[in-house]
Short mmCIF file of C-alpha atoms in Angstrom, two decimals:
data_model
loop_
_atom_site.label_atom_id
_atom_site.label_comp_id
_atom_site.label_asym_id
_atom_site.label_seq_id
_atom_site.Cartn_x
_atom_site.Cartn_y
_atom_site.Cartn_z
CA MET A 1 81.05 4.68 28.08
CA VAL A 2 78.30 3.57 30.47
CA ASN A 3 79.34 6.11 33.12
CA TRP A 4 79.26 8.93 30.56
CA LEU A 5 75.86 7.81 29.26
CA ASN A 6 74.42 7.92 32.76
CA ARG A 7 74.37 11.71 32.45
CA PHE A 8 71.66 11.32 29.80
CA ALA A 9 69.99 7.94 30.43
CA ARG A 10 69.85 5.20 33.05
CA ALA A 11 72.57 3.10 31.40
CA ILE A 12 73.98 -0.11 32.85
CA SER A 13 76.13 -2.82 31.32
CA ALA A 14 75.58 -6.56 31.50
CA TYR A 15 78.97 -6.82 33.22
CA GLU A 16 78.04 -4.21 35.82
CA VAL A 17 74.99 -6.19 36.98
CA GLY A 18 76.61 -9.64 36.70
CA ASN A 19 74.67 -10.72 33.60
CA ALA A 20 77.54 -11.14 31.14
CA GLU A 21 76.95 -14.90 30.95
CA LEU A 22 73.24 -14.65 30.07
CA ASP A 23 72.21 -15.55 26.52
CA ASP A 24 70.52 -12.97 24.29
CA PRO A 25 66.89 -13.82 25.14
CA GLU A 26 67.76 -13.71 28.85
CA GLN A 27 69.50 -10.33 28.39
CA PHE A 28 66.41 -8.98 26.65
CA GLU A 29 64.09 -10.34 29.36
CA TYR A 30 66.27 -8.75 32.04
CA ALA A 31 66.06 -5.39 30.25
CA ILE A 32 62.27 -5.73 30.07
CA GLN A 33 62.02 -6.55 33.77
CA GLN A 34 64.10 -3.45 34.50
CA GLY A 35 62.03 -1.23 32.18
CA ARG A 36 65.02 -0.56 29.94
CA ALA A 37 65.81 -0.51 26.26
CA ILE A 38 68.78 -2.65 25.27
CA PHE A 39 71.74 -1.48 23.18
CA THR A 40 73.71 -4.04 21.20
CA HIS A 41 76.09 -4.53 18.31
CA ASN A 42 74.63 -8.01 17.81
CA ALA A 43 72.02 -7.38 15.11
CA ARG A 44 72.36 -10.95 13.82
CA ASP A 45 70.83 -12.42 16.99
CA PHE A 46 68.69 -9.56 18.30
CA GLU A 47 66.80 -8.68 15.09
CA PRO A 48 65.15 -12.15 14.88
CA LEU A 49 64.52 -12.02 18.65
CA ILE A 50 62.70 -8.71 18.42
CA GLY A 51 60.81 -10.03 15.40
CA ARG A 52 59.43 -12.80 17.60
CA TYR A 53 58.38 -10.23 20.20
CA PHE A 54 56.54 -8.24 17.52
CA ALA A 55 54.85 -11.38 16.15
CA GLN A 56 53.70 -12.38 19.65
CA ALA A 57 52.67 -8.79 20.56
CA ARG A 58 54.98 -8.96 23.59
CA GLU A 59 55.86 -5.63 25.13
CA HIS A 60 59.44 -4.42 25.58
CA PHE A 61 61.18 -1.10 26.14
CA GLY A 62 63.11 -0.94 22.90
CA LEU A 63 66.15 -2.21 21.08
CA ILE A 64 68.99 -0.02 19.83
CA ILE A 65 71.34 -1.64 17.33
CA SER A 66 74.63 -0.33 15.98
CA GLU A 67 77.56 -1.57 14.00
CA GLN A 68 80.92 -1.50 15.79
CA LEU A 69 82.09 2.13 15.72
CA PRO A 70 84.61 4.25 17.61
CA VAL A 71 83.30 5.18 21.06
CA GLY A 72 83.08 8.88 20.22
CA VAL A 73 80.90 8.16 17.19
CA LEU A 74 78.65 5.86 19.23
CA LEU A 75 78.22 8.49 21.93
CA ARG A 76 77.32 11.23 19.43
CA ARG A 77 74.76 8.99 17.76
CA LEU A 78 73.28 7.92 21.09
CA LEU A 79 72.92 11.57 22.11
CA ARG A 80 71.14 12.31 18.84
CA LEU A 81 68.83 9.38 19.50
CA PHE A 82 68.12 10.58 23.06
CA ASP A 83 67.41 14.09 21.75
CA SER A 84 64.95 12.93 19.11
CA VAL A 85 63.25 9.76 20.41
CA SER A 86 61.40 9.64 23.74
CA ALA A 87 61.23 6.61 26.00
CA ASP A 88 57.56 6.25 25.05
CA GLU A 89 58.51 6.22 21.36
CA MET A 90 61.15 3.56 22.00
CA LYS A 91 58.67 1.26 23.71
CA ASN A 92 57.95 -1.77 21.46
CA ASN A 93 60.25 -0.33 18.80
CA PHE A 94 63.78 -0.69 17.58
CA ARG A 95 66.20 1.82 16.11
CA ASN A 96 69.49 1.52 14.30
CA LEU A 97 72.05 4.14 15.29
CA GLY A 98 72.86 4.49 11.60
CA GLU A 99 69.73 6.69 11.48
CA PHE A 100 71.45 9.24 13.73
CA LYS A 101 74.62 10.13 11.78
#
């Protein structure tokens, strides 16, 4: 999925860069340092984390959340997101892929 997404965005996976063992706050900090939004299925942990960033007025490059879906459905929704939301609009924001059915 990551290789296919690279046609449309600068996608990397935590496994690809050796970060699979990092906890959620560390994953988010890594994404920020790289100037990237983060995509996750882990709303339970990331929604409170992004809430803390909002409360502290800390900048980030966005959070994209989705329920577990078949890969084809995820890719279609991600393309719709990429077509309708700019990187500037994602900054300090979060989106649920459910918005892009």
